[in-house]
mmCIF file of C-alpha atoms in Angstrom:
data_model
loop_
_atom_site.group_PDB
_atom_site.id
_atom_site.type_symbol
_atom_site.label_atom_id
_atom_site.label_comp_id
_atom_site.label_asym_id
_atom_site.label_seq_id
_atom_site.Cartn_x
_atom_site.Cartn_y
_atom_site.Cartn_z
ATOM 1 C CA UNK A 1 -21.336 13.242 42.660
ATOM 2 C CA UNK A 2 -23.992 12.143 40.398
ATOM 3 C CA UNK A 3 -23.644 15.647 38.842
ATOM 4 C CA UNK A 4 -20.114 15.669 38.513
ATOM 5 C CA UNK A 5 -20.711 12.133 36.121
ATOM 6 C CA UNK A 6 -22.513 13.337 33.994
ATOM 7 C CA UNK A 7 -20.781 16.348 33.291
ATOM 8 C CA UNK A 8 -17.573 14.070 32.438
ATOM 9 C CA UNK A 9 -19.649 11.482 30.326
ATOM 10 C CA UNK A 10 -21.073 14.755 28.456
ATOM 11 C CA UNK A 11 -17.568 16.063 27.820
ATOM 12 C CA UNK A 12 -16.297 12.823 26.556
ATOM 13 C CA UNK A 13 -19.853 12.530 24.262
ATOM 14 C CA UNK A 14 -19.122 16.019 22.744
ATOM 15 C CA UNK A 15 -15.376 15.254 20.853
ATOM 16 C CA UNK A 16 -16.792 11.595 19.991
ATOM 17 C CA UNK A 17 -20.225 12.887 18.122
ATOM 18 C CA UNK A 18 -18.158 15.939 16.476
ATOM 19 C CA UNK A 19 -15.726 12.864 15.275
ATOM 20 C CA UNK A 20 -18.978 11.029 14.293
ATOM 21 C CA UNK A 21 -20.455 13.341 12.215
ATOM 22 C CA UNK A 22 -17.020 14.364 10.592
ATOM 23 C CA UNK A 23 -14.270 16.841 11.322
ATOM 24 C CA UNK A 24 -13.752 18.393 7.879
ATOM 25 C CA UNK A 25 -10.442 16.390 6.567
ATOM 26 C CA UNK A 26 -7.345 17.909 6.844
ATOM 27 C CA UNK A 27 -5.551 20.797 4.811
ATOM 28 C CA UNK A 28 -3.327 19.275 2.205
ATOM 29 C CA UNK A 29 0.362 20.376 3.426
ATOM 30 C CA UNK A 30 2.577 22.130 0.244
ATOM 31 C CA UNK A 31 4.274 19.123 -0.293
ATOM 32 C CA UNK A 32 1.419 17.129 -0.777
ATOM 33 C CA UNK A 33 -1.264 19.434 -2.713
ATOM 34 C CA UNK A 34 1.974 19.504 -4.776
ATOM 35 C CA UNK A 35 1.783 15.858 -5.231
ATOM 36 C CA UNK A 36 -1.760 15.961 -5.946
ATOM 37 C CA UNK A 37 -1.193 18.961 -8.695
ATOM 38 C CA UNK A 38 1.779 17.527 -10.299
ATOM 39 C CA UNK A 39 -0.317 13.840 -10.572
ATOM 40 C CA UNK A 40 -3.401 13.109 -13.404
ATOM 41 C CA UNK A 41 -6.329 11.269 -13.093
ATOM 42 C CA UNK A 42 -7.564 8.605 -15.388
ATOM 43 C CA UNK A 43 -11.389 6.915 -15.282
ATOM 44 C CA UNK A 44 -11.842 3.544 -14.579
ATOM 45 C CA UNK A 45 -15.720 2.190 -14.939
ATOM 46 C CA UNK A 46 -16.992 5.713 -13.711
ATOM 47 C CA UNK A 47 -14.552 5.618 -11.018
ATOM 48 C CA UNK A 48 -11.851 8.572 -11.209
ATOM 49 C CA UNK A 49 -8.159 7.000 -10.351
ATOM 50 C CA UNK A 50 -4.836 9.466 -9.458
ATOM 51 C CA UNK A 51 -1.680 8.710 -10.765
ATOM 52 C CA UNK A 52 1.697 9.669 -11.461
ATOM 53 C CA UNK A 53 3.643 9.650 -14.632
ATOM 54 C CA UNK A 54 7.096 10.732 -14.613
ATOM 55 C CA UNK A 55 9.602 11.240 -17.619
ATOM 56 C CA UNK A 56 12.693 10.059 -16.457
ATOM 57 C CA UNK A 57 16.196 9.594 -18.323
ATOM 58 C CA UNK A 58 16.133 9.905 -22.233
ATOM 59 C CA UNK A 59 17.533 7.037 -24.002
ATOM 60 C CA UNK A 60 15.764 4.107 -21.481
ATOM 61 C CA UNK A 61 13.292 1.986 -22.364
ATOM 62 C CA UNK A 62 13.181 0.985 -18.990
ATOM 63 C CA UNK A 63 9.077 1.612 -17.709
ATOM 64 C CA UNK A 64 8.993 1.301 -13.314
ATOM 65 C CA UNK A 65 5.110 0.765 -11.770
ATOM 66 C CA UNK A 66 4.774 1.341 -7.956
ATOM 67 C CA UNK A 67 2.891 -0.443 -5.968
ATOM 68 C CA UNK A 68 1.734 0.896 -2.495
ATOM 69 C CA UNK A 69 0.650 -0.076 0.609
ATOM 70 C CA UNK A 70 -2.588 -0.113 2.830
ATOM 71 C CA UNK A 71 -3.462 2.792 4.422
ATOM 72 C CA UNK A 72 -1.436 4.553 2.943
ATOM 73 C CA UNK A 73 -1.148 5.743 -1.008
ATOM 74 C CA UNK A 74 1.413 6.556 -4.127
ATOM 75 C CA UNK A 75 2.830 9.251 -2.143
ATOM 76 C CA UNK A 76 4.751 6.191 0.401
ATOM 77 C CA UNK A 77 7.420 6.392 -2.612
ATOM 78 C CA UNK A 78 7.866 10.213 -2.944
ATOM 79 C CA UNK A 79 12.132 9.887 -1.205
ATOM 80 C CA UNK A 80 12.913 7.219 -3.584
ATOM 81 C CA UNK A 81 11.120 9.185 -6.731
ATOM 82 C CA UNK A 82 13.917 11.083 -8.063
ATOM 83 C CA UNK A 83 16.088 8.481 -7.649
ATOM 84 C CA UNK A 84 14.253 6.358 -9.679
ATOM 85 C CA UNK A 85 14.413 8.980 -12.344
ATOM 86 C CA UNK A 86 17.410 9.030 -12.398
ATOM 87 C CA UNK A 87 17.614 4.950 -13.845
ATOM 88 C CA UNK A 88 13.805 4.402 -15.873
ATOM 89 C CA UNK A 89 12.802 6.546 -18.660
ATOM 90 C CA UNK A 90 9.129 6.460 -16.921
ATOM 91 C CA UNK A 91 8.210 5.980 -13.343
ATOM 92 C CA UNK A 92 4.798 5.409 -12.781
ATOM 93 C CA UNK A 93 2.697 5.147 -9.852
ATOM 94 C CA UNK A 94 -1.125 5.180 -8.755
ATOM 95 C CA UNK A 95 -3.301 5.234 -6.099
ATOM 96 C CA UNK A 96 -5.613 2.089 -5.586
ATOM 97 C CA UNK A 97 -8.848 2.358 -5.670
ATOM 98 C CA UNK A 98 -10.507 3.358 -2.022
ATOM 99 C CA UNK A 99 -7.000 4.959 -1.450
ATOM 100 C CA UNK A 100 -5.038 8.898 -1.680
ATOM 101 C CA UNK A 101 -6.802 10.933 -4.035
ATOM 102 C CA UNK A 102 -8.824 8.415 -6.333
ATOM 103 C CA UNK A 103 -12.360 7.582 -5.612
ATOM 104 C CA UNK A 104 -13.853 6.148 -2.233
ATOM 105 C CA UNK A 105 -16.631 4.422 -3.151
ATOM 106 C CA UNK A 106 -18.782 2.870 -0.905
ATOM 107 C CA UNK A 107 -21.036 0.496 -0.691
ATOM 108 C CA UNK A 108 -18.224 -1.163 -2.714
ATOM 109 C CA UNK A 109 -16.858 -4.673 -2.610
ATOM 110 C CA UNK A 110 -13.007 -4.298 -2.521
ATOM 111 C CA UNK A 111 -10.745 -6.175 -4.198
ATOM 112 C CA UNK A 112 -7.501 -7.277 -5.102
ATOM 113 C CA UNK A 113 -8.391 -8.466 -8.668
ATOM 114 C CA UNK A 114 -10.210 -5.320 -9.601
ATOM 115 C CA UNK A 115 -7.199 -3.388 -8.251
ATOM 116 C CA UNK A 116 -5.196 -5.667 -10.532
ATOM 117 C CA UNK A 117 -7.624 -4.920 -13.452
ATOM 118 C CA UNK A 118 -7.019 -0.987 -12.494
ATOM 119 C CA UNK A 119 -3.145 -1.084 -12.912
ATOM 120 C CA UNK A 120 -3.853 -2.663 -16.503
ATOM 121 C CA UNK A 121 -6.367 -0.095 -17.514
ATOM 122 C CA UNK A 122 -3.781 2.337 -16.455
ATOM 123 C CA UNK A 123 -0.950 1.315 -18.870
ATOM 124 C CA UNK A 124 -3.204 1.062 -21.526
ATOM 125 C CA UNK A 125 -5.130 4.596 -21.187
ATOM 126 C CA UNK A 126 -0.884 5.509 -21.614
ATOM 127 C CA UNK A 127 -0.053 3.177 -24.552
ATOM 128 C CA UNK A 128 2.161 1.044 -22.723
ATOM 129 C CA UNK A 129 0.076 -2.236 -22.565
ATOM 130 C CA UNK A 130 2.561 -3.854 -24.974
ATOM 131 C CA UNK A 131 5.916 -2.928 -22.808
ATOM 132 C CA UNK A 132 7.874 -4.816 -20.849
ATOM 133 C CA UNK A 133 6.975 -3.243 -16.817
ATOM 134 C CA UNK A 134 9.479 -3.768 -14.057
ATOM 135 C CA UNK A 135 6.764 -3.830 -10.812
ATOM 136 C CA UNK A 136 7.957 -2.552 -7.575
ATOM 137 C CA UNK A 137 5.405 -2.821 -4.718
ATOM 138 C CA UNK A 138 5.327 -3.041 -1.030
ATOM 139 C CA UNK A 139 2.518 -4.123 1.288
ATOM 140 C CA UNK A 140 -0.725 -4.467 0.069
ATOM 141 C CA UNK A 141 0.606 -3.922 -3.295
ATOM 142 C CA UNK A 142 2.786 -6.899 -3.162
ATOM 143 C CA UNK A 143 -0.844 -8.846 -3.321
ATOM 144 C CA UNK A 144 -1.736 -7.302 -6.404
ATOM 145 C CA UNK A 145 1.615 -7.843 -8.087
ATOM 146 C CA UNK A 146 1.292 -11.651 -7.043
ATOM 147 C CA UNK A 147 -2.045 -10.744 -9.346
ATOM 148 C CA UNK A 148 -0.710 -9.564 -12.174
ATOM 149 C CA UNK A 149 1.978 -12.426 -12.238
ATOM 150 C CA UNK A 150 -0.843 -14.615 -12.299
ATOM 151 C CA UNK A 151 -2.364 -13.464 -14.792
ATOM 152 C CA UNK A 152 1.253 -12.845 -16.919
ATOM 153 C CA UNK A 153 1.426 -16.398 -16.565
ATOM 154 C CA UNK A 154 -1.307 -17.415 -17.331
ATOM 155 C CA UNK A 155 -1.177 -15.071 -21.024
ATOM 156 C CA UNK A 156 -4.365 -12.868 -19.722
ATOM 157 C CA UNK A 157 -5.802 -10.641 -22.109
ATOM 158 C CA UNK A 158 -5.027 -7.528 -21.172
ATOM 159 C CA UNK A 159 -2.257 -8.532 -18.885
ATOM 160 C CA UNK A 160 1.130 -6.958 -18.486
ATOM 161 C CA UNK A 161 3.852 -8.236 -19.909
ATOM 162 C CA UNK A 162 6.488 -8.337 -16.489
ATOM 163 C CA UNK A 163 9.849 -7.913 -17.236
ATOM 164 C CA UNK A 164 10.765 -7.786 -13.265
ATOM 165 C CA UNK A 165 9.290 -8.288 -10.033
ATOM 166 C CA UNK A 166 10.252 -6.745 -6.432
ATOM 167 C CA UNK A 167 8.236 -6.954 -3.470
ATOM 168 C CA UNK A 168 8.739 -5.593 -0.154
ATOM 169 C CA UNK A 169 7.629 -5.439 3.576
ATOM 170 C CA UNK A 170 4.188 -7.325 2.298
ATOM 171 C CA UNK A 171 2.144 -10.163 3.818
ATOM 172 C CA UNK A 172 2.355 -12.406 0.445
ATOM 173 C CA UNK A 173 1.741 -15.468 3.302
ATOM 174 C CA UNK A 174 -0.777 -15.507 5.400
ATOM 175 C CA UNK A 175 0.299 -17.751 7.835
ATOM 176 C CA UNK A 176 3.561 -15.680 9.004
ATOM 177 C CA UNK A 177 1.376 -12.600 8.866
ATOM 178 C CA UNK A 178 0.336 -10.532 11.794
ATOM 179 C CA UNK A 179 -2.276 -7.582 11.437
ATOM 180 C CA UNK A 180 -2.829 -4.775 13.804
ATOM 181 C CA UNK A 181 -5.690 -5.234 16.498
ATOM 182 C CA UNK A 182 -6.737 -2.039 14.577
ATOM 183 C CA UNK A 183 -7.044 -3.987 11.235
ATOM 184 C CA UNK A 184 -8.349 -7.174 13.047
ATOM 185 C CA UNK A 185 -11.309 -4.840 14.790
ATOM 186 C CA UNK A 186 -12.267 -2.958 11.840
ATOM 187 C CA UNK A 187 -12.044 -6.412 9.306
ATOM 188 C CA UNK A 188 -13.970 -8.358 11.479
ATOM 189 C CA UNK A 189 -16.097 -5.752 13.732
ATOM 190 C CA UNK A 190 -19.298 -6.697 12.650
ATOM 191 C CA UNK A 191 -22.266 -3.840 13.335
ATOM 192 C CA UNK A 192 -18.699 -2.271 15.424
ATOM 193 C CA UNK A 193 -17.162 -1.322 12.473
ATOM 194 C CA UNK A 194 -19.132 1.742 10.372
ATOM 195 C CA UNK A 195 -19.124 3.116 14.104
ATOM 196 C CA UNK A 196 -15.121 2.346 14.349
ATOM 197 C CA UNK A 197 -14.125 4.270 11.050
ATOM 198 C CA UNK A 198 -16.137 6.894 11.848
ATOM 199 C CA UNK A 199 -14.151 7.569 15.057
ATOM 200 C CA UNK A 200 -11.282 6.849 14.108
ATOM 201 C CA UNK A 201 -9.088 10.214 14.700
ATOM 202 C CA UNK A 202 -5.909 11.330 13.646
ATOM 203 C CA UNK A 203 -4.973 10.331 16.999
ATOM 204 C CA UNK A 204 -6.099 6.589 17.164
ATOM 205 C CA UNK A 205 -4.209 6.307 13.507
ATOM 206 C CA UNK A 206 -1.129 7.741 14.375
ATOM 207 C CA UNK A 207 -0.818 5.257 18.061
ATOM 208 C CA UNK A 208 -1.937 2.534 15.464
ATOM 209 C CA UNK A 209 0.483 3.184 12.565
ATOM 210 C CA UNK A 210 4.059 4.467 14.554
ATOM 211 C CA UNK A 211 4.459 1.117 15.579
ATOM 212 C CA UNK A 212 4.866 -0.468 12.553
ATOM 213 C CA UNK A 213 7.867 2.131 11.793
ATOM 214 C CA UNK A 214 11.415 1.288 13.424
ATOM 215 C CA UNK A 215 12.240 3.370 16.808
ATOM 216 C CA UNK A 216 14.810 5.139 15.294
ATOM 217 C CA UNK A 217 13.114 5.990 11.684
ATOM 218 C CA UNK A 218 9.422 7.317 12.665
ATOM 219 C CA UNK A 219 7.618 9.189 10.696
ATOM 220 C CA UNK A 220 7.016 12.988 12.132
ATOM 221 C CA UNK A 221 4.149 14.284 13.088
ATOM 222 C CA UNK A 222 3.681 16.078 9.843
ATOM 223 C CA UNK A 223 4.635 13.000 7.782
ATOM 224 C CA UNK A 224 1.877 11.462 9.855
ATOM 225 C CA UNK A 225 -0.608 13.826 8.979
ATOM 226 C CA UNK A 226 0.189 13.499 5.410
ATOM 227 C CA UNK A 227 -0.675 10.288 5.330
ATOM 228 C CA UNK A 228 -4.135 11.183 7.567
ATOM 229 C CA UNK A 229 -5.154 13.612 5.325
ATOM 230 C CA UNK A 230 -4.794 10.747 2.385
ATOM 231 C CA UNK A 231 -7.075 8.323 4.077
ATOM 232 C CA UNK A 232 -9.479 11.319 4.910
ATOM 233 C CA UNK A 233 -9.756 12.880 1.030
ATOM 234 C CA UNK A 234 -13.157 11.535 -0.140
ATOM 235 C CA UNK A 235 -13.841 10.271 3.377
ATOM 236 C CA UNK A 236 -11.325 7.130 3.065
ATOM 237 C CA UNK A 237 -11.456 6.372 6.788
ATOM 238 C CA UNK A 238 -15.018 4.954 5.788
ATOM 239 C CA UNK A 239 -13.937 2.740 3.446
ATOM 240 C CA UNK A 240 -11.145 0.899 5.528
ATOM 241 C CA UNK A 241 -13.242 -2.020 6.793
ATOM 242 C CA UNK A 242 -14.103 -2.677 3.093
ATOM 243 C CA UNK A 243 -10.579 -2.178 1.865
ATOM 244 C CA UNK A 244 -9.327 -4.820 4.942
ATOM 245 C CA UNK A 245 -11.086 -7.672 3.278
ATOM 246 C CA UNK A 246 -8.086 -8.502 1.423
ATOM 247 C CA UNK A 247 -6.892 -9.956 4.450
ATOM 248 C CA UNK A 248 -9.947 -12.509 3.930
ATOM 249 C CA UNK A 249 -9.146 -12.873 -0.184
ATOM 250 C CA UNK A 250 -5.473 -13.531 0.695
ATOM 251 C CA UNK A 251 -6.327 -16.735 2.580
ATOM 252 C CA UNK A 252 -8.654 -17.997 -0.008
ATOM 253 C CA UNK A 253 -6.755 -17.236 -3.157
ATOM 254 C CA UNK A 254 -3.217 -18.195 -1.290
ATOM 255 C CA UNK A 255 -2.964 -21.251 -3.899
ATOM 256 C CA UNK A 256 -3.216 -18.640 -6.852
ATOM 257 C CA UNK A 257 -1.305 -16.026 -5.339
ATOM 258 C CA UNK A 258 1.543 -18.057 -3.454
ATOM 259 C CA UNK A 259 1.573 -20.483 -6.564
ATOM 260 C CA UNK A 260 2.035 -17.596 -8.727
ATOM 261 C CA UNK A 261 5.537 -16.347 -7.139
ATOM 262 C CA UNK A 262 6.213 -19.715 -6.514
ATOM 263 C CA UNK A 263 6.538 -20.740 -10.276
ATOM 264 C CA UNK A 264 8.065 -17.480 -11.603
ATOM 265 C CA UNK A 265 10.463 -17.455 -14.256
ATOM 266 C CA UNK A 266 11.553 -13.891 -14.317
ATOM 267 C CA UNK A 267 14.357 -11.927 -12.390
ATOM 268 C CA UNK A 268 12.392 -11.575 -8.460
ATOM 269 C CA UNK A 269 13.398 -9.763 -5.301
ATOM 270 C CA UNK A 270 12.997 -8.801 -1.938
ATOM 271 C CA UNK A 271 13.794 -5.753 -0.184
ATOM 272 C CA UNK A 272 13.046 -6.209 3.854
ATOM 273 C CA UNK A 273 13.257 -4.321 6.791
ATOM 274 C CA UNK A 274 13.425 -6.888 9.480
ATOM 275 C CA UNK A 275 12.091 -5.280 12.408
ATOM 276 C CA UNK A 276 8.608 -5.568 10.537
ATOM 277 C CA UNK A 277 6.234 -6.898 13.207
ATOM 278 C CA UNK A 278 3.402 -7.139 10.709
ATOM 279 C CA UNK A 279 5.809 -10.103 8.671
ATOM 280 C CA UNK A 280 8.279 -10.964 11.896
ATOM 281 C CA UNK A 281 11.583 -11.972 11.014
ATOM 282 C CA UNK A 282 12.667 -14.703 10.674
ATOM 283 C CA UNK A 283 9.385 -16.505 9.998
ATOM 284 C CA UNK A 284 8.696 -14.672 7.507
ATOM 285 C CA UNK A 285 12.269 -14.713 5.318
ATOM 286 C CA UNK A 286 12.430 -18.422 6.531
ATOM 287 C CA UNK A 287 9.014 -19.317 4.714
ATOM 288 C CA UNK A 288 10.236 -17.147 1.896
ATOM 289 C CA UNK A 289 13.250 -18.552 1.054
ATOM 290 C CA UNK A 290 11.981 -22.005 0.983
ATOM 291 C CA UNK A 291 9.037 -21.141 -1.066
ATOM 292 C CA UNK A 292 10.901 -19.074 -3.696
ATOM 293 C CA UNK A 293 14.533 -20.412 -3.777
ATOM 294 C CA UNK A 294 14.938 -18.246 -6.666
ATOM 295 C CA UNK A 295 14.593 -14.980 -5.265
ATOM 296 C CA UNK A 296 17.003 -12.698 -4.523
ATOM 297 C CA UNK A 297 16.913 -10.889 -0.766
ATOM 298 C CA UNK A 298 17.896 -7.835 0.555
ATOM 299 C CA UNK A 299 18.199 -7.191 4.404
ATOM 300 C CA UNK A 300 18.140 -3.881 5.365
ATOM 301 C CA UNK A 301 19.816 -2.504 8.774
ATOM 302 C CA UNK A 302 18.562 -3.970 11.622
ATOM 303 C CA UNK A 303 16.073 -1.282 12.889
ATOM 304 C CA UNK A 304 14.428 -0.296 9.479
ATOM 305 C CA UNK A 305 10.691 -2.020 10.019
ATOM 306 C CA UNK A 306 7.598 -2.165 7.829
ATOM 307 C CA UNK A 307 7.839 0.948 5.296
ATOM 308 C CA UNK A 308 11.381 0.478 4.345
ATOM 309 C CA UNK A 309 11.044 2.609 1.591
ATOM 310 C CA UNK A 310 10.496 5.843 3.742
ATOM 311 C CA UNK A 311 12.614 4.790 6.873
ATOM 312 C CA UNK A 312 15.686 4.073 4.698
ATOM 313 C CA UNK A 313 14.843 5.411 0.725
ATOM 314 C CA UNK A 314 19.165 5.359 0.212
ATOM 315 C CA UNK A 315 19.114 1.729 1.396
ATOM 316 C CA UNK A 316 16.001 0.978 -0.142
ATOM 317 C CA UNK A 317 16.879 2.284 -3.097
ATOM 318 C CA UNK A 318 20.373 0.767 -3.613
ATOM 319 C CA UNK A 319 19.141 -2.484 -3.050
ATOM 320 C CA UNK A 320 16.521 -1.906 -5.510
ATOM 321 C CA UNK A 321 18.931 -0.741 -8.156
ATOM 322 C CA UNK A 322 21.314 -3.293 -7.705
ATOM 323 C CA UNK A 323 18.696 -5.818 -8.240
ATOM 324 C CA UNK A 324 17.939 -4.166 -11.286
ATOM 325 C CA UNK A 325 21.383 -4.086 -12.767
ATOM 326 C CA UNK A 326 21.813 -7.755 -11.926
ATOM 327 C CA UNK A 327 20.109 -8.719 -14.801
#
């Protein structure tokens, strides 16, 4: 008996020490080494940062910056890319800091204002610091749009001029918004959490991320390993606890950030999938609405959840463009 015990504990010890001391990430599928080929990189204070620049219709001055979401990276807006071709004469999107392909530090401090301070460096390394930027964003990017509004408003050097704002699926209140037990253990794990990024597997991140997705509308398995093999380039999954303190800077700076959409003056939307359970409806929409009467909504279908922009890019997109048109 005793034998049999240790035999199972040693079997269990062997996958959780190879997961320790790293499985090699995972091969980049076609699609997304073609992502990574067809994208640049640009340095910011040492640090290298991917992005993508795309020439869309002739004739538009009309620039588009994307904005994505945490874990994930720039690639979350490859189905509605063409599309948005199609309407902006450049579409432009990066990958944060500590995200995708750009640099992992660590020991780093994480933050939403240096995140911020890399969009801006961005549009000026391409001459565009003096346009007028329509800013679409979605998650953890809607945090560092409320940013940059902030500092619009407040005439910044070095800030963008906005011409539009729309957010989506994002936690832009932290009192209607609920994180994962995953991000709750890894923000606030203590000693636990070097140990908890380390083993965290393709398999703990794909139970921890499908829910967030509607039932009808989740990603595949390869989608899902896309997005692994994002967080593991440059060993990413050690980085998440760092990257997870945003949660903490939201509540502090929710005066700044809050008061910042609160106060807007230009055209402001938002695009929601409803069945989010990370910003529940209707909490969420209810606290919205009464905080920024003058923003436009758009409800998607019913089962669309927290990445609307991959569960539904048609409807995501139309509602986008429509906003955009409406002014």
């Amino acid at each position: 008996m005793m034998r049999e015990w240790w035999v199972q504990v040693g079997l269990l010890a062997v996958p959780l020490l190879a997961a320790y001391l790293h499985i090699p990430p995972p091969q980049l599928s076609p699609a997304l080494h073609s992502w990574k080929t067809s994208g640049k990189f640009f340095t910011y204070k040492g640090l290298r940062i991917f992005y993508q620049d795309s020439v869309g219709v002739v004739g538009s001055p009309e620039i588009v910056v994307l904005l994505h979401g945490f874990p994930t990276s720039s690639y979350d807006w490859y189905k509605i890319w063409e599309g948005l071709t199609l309407r902006f004469h450049r579409v432009i999107a990066l990958d944060f800091l500590g995200f995708g392909f750009s640099d992992k530090p660590r020991p780093h401090q994480y933050s939403i204002f240096e995140q911020a301070s890399i969009v801006e460096s961005l549009l000026r390394h391409l001459g565009l610091q003096n346009r007028r930027i329509n800013l679409l964003s979605h998650d953890y990017g809607d945090i560092v749009a409320q940013e940059l509004l902030y500092r619009y408003k407040q005439n910044r050097s070095g800030r963008l001029t906005i011409k539009s704002l729309c957010l989506s699926n994002g936690g832009i209140f932290p009192e209607t918004h609920r994180p994962l037990l995953l991000q709750k253990l890894l923000k606030d794990g203590g000693v636990l959490s070097p140990i908890l990024t380390r083993l965290m597997n393709f398999f703990v991140f794909s139970r921890g991320l499908t829910p967030v997705f509607g039932p009808y509308t989740r990603p595949t398995e390869s989608e899902l390993w896309d997005m692994w093999a994002g967080i593991r380039n440059n060993d990413g999954n050690l980085v998440i606890d760092s990257l997870l303190q945003y949660i903490n800077q939201r509540k502090k700076f929710r005066r700044r950030w809050v008061g910042a959409l609160a106060s807007v003056t230009i055209p402001i939307h938002f695009i929601y999938g409803p069945l989010d359970p990370i910003n529940p409806y209707p909490e969420f929409l209810e606290l919205y609405r009464k905080t920024l009467p003058r923003s436009t909504v758009s409800i998607l279908d019913d089962h669309i959840s927290h990445y609307p922009q991959l569960e539904d890019p048609m409807g995501f997109l139309n509602a986008y463009m429509g906003f955009i048109n409406s002014f």
